[in-house]
Short mmCIF file of C-alpha atoms in Angstrom, two decimals:
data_model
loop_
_atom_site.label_atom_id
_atom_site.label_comp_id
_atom_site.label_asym_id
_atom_site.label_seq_id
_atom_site.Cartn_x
_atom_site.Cartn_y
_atom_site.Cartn_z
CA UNK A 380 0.00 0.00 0.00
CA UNK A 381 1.62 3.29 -1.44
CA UNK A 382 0.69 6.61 1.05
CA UNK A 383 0.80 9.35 -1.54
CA UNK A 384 -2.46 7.50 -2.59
CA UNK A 385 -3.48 6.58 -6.16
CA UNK A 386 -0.64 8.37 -9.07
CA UNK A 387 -2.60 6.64 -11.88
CA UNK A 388 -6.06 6.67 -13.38
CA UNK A 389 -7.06 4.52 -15.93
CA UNK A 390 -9.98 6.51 -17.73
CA UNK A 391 -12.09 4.61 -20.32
CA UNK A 392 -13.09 6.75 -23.57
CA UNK A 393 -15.53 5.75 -25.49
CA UNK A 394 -16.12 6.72 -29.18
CA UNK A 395 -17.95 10.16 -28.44
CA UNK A 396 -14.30 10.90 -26.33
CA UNK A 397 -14.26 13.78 -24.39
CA UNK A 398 -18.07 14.85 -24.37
CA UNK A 399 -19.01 11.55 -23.04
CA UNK A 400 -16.35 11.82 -20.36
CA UNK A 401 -17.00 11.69 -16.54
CA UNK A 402 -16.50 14.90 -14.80
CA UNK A 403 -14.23 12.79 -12.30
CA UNK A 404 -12.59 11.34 -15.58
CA UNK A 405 -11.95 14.97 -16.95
CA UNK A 406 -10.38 16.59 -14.13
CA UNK A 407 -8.30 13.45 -14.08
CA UNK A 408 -7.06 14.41 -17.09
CA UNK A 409 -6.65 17.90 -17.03
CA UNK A 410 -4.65 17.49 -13.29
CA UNK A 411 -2.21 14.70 -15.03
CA UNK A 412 1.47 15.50 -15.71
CA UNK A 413 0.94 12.62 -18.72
CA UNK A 414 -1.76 11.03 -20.93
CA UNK A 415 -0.65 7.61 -22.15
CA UNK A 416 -2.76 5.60 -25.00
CA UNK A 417 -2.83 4.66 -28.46
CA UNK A 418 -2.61 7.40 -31.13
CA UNK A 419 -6.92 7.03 -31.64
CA UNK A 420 -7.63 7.26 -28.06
CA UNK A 421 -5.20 10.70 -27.57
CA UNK A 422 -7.14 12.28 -30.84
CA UNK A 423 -10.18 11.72 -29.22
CA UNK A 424 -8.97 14.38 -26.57
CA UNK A 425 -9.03 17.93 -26.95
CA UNK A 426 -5.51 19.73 -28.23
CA UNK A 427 -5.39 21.85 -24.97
CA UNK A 428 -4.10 20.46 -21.63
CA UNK A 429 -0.69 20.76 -19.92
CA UNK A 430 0.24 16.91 -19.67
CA UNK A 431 2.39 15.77 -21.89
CA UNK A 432 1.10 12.72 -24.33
CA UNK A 433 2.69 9.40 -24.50
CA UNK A 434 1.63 7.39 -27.44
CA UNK A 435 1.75 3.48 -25.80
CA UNK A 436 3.42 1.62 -28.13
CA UNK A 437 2.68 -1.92 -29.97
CA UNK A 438 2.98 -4.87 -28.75
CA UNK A 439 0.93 -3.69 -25.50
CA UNK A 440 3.44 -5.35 -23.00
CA UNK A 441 6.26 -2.55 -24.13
CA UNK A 442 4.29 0.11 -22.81
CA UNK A 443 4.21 -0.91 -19.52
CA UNK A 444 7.77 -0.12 -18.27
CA UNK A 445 7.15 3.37 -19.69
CA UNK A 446 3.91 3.72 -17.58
CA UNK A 447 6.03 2.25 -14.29
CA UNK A 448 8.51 4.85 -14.66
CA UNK A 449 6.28 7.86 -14.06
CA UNK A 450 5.71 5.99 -10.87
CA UNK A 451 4.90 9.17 -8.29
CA UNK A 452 3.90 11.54 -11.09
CA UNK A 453 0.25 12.17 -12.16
CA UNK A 454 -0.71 9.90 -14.80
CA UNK A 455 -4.02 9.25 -16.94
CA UNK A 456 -3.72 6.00 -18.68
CA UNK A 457 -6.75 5.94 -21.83
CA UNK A 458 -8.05 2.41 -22.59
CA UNK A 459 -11.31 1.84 -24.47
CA UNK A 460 -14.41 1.31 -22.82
CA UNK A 461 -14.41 -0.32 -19.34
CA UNK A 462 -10.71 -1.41 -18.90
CA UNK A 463 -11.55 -4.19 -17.05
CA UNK A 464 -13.76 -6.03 -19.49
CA UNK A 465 -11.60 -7.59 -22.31
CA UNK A 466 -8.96 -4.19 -21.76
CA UNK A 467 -5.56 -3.00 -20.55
CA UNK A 468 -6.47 -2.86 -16.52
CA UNK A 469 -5.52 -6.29 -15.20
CA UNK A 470 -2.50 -6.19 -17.51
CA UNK A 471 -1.23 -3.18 -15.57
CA UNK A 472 -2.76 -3.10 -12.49
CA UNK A 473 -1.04 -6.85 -11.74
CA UNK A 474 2.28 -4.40 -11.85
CA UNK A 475 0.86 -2.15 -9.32
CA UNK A 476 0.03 -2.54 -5.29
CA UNK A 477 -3.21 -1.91 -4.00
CA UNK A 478 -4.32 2.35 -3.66
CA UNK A 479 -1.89 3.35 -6.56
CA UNK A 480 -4.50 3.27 -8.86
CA UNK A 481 -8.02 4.03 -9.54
CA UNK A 482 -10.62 3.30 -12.55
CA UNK A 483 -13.13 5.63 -14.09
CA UNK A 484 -14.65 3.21 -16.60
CA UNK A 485 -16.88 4.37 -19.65
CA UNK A 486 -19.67 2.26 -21.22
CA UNK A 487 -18.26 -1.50 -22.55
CA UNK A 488 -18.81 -2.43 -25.90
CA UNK A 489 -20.74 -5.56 -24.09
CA UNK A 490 -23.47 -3.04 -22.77
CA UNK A 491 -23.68 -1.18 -26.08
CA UNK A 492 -23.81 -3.93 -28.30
CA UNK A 493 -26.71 -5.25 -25.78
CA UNK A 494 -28.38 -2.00 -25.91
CA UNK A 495 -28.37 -2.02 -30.11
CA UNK A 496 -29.62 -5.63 -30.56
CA UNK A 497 -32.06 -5.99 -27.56
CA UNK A 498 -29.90 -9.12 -25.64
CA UNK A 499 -30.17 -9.53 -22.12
CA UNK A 500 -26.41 -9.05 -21.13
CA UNK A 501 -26.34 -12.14 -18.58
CA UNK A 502 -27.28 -14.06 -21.51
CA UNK A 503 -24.50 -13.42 -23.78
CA UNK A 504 -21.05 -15.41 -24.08
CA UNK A 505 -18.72 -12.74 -24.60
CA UNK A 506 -14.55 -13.20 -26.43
CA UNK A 507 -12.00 -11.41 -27.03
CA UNK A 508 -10.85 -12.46 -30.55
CA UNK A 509 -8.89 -9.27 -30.69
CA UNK A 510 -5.70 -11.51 -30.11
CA UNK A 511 -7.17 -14.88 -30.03
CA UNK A 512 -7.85 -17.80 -32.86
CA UNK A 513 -11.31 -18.05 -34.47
CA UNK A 514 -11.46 -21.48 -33.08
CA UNK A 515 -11.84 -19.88 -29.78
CA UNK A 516 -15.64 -20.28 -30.68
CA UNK A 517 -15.29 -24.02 -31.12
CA UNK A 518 -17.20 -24.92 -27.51
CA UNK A 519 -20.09 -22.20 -28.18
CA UNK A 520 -21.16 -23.03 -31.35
CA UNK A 521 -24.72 -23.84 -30.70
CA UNK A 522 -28.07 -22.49 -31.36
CA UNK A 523 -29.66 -20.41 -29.52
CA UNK A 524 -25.96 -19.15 -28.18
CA UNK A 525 -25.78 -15.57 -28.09
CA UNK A 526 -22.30 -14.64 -28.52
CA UNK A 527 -20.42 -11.06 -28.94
CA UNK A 528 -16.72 -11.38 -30.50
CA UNK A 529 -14.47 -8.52 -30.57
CA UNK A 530 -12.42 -8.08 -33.46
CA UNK A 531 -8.86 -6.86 -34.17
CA UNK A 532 -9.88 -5.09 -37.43
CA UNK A 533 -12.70 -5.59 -40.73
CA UNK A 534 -9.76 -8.17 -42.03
CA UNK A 535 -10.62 -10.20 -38.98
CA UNK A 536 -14.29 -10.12 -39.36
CA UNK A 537 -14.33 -11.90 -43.07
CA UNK A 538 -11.88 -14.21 -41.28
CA UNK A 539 -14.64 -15.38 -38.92
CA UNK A 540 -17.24 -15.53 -41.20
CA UNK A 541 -15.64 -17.75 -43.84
CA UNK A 542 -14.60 -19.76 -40.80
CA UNK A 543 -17.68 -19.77 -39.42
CA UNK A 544 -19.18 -21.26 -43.20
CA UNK A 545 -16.56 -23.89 -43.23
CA UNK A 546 -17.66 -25.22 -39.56
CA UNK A 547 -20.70 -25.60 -41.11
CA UNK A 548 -23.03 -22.71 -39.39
CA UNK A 549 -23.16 -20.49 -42.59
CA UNK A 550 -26.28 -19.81 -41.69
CA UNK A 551 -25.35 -17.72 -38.65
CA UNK A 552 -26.93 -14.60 -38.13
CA UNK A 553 -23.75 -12.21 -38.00
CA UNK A 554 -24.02 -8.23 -36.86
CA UNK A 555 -20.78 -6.15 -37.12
CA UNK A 556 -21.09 -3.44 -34.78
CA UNK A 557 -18.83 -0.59 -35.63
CA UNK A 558 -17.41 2.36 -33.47
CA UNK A 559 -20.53 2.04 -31.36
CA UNK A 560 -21.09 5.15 -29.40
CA UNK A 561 -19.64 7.45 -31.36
CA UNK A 562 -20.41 9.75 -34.88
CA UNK A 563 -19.04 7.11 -37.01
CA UNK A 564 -21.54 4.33 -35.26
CA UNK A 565 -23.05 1.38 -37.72
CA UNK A 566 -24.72 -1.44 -37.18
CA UNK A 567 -24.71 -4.00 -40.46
CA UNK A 568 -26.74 -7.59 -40.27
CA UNK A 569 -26.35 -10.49 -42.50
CA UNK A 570 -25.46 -14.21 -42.44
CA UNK A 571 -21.70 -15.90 -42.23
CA UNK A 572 -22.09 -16.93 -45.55
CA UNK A 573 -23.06 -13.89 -47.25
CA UNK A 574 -20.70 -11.71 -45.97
CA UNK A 575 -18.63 -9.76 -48.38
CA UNK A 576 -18.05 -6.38 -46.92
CA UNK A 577 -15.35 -5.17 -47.53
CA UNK A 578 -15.43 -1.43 -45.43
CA UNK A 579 -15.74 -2.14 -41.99
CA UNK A 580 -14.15 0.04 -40.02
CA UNK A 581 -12.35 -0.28 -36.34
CA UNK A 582 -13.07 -0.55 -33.68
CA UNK A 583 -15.58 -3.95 -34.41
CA UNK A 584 -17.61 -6.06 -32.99
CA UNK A 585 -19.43 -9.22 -33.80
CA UNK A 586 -22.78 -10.75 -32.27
CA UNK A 587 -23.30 -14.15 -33.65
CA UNK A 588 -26.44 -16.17 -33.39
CA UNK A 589 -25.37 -19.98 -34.22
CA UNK A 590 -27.28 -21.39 -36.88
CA UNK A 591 -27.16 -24.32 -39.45
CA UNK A 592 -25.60 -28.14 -39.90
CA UNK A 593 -22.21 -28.00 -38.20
CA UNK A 594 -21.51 -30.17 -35.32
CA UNK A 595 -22.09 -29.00 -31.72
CA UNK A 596 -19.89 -29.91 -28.98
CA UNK A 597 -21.61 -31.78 -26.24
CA UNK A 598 -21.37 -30.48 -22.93
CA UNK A 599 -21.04 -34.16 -20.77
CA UNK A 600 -17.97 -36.21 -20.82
CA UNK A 601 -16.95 -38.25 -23.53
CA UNK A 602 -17.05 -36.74 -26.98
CA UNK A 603 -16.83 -39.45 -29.62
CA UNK A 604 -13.87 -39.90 -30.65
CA UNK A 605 -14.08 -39.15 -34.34
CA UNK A 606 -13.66 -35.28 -32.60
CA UNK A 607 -10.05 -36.28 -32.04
CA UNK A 608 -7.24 -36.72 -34.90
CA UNK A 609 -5.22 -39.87 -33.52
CA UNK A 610 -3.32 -42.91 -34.66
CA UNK A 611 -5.61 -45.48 -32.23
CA UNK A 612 -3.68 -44.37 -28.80
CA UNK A 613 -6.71 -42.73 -28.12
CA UNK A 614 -8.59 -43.19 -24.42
CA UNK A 615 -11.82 -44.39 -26.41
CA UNK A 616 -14.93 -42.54 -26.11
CA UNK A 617 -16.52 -44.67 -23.45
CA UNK A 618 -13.71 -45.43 -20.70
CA UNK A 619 -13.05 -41.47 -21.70
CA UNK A 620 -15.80 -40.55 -20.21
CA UNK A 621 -15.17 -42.73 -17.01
CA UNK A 622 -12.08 -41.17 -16.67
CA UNK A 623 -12.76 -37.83 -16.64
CA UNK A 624 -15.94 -38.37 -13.93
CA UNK A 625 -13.26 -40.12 -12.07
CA UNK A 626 -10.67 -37.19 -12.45
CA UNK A 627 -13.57 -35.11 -11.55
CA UNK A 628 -11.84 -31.44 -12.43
CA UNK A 629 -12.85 -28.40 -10.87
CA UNK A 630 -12.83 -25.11 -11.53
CA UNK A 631 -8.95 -23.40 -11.62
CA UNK A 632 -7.63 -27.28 -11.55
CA UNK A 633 -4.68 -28.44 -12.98
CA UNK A 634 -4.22 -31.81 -14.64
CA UNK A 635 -1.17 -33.94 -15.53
CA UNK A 636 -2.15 -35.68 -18.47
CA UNK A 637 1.12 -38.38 -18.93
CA UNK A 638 1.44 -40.12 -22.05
CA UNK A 639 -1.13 -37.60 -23.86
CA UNK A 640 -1.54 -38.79 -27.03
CA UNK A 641 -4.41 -37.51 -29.32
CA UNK A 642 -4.62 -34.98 -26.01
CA UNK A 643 -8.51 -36.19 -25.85
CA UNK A 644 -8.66 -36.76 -21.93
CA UNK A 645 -6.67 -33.23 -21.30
CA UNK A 646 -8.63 -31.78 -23.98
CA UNK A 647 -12.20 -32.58 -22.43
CA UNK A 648 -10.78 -31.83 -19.04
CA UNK A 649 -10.21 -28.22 -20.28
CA UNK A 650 -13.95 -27.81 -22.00
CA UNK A 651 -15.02 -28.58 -18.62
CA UNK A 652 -14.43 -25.36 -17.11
CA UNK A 653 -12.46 -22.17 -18.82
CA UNK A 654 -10.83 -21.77 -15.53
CA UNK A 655 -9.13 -25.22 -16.18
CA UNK A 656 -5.38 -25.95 -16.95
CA UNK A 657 -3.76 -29.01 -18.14
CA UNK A 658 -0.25 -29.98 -19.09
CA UNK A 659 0.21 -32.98 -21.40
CA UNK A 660 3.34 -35.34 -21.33
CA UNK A 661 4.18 -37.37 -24.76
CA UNK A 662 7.25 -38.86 -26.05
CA UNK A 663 6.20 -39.20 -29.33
CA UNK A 664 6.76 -36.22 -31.06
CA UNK A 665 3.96 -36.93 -34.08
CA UNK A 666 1.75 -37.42 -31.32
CA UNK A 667 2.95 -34.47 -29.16
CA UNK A 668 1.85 -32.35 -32.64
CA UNK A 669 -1.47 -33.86 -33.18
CA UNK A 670 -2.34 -33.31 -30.27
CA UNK A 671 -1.93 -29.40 -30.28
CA UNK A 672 -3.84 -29.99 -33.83
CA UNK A 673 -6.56 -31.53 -31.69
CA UNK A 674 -6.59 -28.33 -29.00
CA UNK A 675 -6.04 -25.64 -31.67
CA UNK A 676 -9.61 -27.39 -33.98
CA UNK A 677 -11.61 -27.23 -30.77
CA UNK A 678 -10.77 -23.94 -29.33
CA UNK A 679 -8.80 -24.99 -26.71
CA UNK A 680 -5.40 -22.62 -26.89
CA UNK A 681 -4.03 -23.24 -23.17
CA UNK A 682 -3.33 -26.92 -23.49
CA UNK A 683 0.55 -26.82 -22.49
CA UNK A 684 2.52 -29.77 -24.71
CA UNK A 685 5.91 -31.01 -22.97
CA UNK A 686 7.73 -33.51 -25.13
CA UNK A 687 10.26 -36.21 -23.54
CA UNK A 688 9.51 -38.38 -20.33
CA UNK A 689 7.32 -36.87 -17.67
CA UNK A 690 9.50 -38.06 -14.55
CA UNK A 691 12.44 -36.65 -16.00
CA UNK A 692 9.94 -33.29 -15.90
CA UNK A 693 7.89 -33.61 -13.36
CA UNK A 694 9.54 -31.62 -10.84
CA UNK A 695 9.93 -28.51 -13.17
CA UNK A 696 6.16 -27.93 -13.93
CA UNK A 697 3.39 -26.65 -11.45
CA UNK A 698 1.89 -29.25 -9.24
CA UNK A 699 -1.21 -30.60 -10.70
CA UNK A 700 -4.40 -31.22 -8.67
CA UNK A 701 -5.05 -34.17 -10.54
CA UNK A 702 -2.99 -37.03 -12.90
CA UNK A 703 -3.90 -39.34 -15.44
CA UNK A 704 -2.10 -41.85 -16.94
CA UNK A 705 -3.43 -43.54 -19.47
CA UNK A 706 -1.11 -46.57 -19.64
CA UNK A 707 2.70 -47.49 -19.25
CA UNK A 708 2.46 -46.92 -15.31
CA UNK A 709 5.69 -47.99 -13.59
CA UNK A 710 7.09 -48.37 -9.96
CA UNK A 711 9.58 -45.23 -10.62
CA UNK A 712 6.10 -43.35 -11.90
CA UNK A 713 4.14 -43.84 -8.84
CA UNK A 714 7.05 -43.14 -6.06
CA UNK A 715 7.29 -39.89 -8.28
CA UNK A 716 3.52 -38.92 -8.43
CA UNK A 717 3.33 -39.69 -4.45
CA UNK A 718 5.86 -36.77 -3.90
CA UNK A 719 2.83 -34.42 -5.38
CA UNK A 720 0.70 -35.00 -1.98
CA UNK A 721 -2.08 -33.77 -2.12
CA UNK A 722 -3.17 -34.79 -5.33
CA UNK A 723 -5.77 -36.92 -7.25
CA UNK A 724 -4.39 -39.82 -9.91
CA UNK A 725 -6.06 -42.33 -12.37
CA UNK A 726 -4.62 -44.41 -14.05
CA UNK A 727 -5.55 -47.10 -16.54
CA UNK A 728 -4.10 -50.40 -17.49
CA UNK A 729 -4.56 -52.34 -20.31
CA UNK A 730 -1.61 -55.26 -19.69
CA UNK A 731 -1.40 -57.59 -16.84
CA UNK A 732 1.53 -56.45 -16.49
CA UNK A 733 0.32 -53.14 -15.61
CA UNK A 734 -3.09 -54.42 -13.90
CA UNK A 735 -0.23 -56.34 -11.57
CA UNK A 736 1.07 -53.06 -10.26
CA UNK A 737 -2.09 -50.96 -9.91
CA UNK A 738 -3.55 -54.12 -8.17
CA UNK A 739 0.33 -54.14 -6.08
CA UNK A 740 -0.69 -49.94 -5.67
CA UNK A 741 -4.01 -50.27 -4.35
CA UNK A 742 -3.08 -52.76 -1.77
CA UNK A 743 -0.38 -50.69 -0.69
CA UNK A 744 -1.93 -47.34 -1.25
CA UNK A 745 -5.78 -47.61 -1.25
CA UNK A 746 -7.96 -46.23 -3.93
CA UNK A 747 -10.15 -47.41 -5.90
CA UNK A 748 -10.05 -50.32 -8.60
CA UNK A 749 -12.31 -50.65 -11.11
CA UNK A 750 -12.39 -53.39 -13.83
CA UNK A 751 -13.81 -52.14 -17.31
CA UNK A 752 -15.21 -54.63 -19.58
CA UNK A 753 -16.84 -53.11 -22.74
CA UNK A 754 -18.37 -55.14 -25.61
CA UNK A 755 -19.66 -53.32 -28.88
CA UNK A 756 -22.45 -54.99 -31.19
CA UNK A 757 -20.70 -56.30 -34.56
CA UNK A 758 -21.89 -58.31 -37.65
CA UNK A 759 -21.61 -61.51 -37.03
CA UNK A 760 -22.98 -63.36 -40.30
CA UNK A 761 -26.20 -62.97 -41.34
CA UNK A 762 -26.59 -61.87 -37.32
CA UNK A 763 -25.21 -59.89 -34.70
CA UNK A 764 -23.32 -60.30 -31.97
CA UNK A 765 -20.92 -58.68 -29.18
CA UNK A 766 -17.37 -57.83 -30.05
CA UNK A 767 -15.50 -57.08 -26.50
CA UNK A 768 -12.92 -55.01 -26.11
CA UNK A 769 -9.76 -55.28 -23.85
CA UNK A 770 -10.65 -55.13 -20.62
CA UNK A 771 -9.37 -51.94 -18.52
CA UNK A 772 -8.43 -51.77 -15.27
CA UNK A 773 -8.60 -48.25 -13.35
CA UNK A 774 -7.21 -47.37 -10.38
CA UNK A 775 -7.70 -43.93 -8.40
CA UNK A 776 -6.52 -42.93 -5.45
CA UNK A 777 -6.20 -39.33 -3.60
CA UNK A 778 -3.31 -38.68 -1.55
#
């Protein structure tokens, strides 16, 4: 806690800048020794004042040991809208201690947009594809979704909608909300496919109402597993979904996934929750990269990928609230994992080998071991009849 009280103000400026200003916000401003923000935010202030202005330069992150060294000075930082939604405040304010700053927020593009199209705001799913993939979206597509996307620039907006066409919801309703609040304010509807503008103007939004064919992600356990590139090491669909209810991940967790491959189990632990983190282990390097393929199609950007053997890793990485290991469980694996107290592990095991030790483990540790048989109905002549599978053994334990 600083005692010369706050020596920054972030001020959010909307489109109609300086008339639709705050009176706290403009005294703010006129008091400062400095103005820092990008070139569009400055112009929307008038040319008088005494504080010098600072143009924050791109990428973001380079502007922030500027701002730090006017540290005791007076200094009004400009970020659009409110700063806090999709903006520059937790950026900067992680930097600061608590009292050396204070927010005088304008208007979000969330509540305008809301205001223009008649959406209830608790109802929308909001995203920052500003500096995000389109495949962000992956998880949301469904209809009936309300979402609002904000864009980096009119490029990025044909982006989505082409992408959106070749996911196979063409038939989205898309409306690209431009500069809202300000003179240069328009509001444009028409479907993904359709599309072709070519003058939108920054800044941009998108509200997207899901429709047509394309393929919604399920929101239970256990996607089938044509979602998943993979070469057959794949946790199938069924045991999958066993897994993960036996992993049971909660919000902020994260996992261990050892021995990843296709990435499906730390893939569907991280739709679970946007809050969730996982780290996957895989020696195989093929693997290692179709598994990011797998994370990057579905949306899923913060799957961490460590090539190489895990115990060699393990004690470099985070601790993990929960592990899976999907097979290839050793003696050297388990003294390692029991270091991580307290922790959640399943694992699976598919040789008797394997079964040998987990039944060896839950002797000598406890847990819980399950025996998975699973047979599928297959042709069988003229007839039908049941095709089993391996049978799986799972252990879990928490420790």
């Amino acid at each position: 806690m600083v005692d010369s009280g706050p020596w920054l103000t972030m001020v959010g400026i909307g489109e109609d800048g300086w008339d639709g200003l705050t009176a706290p916000a403009r005294a703010a401003i006129e008091a400062a020794d400095s103005v820092m923000g990008a070139s569009r935010h400055l112009s929307l202030l008038p040319k008088t004042g005494r504080a010098e202005r600072i143009v924050w330069p791109v990428p973001f992150a380079d502007g922030v040991p500027l701002l730090l060294e006017r540290r005791g000075e007076q200094v009004v930082m400009l970020a659009s809208g409110d700063p806090f939604w999709f903006g520059a405040g937790s950026v900067v304010t992680r930097h600061l201690e608590p009292g050396e700053w204070v927010v005088h927020p304008a208007p979000s593009t969330l509540s305008l947009a809301a205001a223009r199209l008649g959406w209830p705001v608790e109802t929308i799913h909001s995203v920052g594809l500003h500096a995000r993939p389109v495949e962000t979206l992956r998880p949301h597509l469904a209809p009936g979704r309300r979402i609002l996307a904000l864009m980096r620039d009119g490029a990025s907006v044909t982006e989505l909608a082409a992408w959106l066409a070749e996911q196979g919801f063409g038939d989205s309703a898309m409306t690209v909300l431009e500069a809202l609040g300000g003179p240069r304010e328009r509001v444009r509807g028409c479907t993904a496919a359709a599309l072709d503008w070519t003058d939108i103007a920054h800044p941009v939004a998108v509200a997207i109402a899901p429709a047509g064919a394309g393929r919604t992600l399920p929101c239970a356990s256990g996607l089938d597993d044509d979602w998943f590139a993979h070469d057959g090491q794949i946790t199938k669909r069924p045991v999958r979904a066993l897994a993960l209810s036996a992993l049971a991940p909660r919000p902020g967790e994260l996992l261990w996934d050892i021995g990843a491959g296709s990435g499906s189990v730390a893939i569907e632990w991280l739709l679970s929750d946007p809050t969730t983190r996982a780290v996957g282990f895989e020696r195989d390097a093929s693997r290692l990269a179709r598994a990011a393929d797998n994370a990057a199609r579905l949306g899923i950007a913060r799957l961490e990928l460590v090539e190489g053997d895990a115990v060699a890793q393990l004690a470099e990485r985070p601790r993990p609230d929960a592990v899976f290991v999907g097979g290839g469980l050793s003696p050297q694996l388990v003294e390692a994992l029991r270091a991580l107290s307290p922790c959640r592990l399943v694992a699976h095991a598919v040789t008797l080998e394997t079964e040998a030790l987990l039944a060896q483990c839950h002797v000598r540790y406890g847990g819980e071991l399950l025996r998975i048989e699973l047979a599928q109905a297959k042709p069988l002549g003229t007839r039908r009849g049941w095709k089993a599978s391996y049978p799986i053994v799972q252990w879990r334990v928490a420790w």
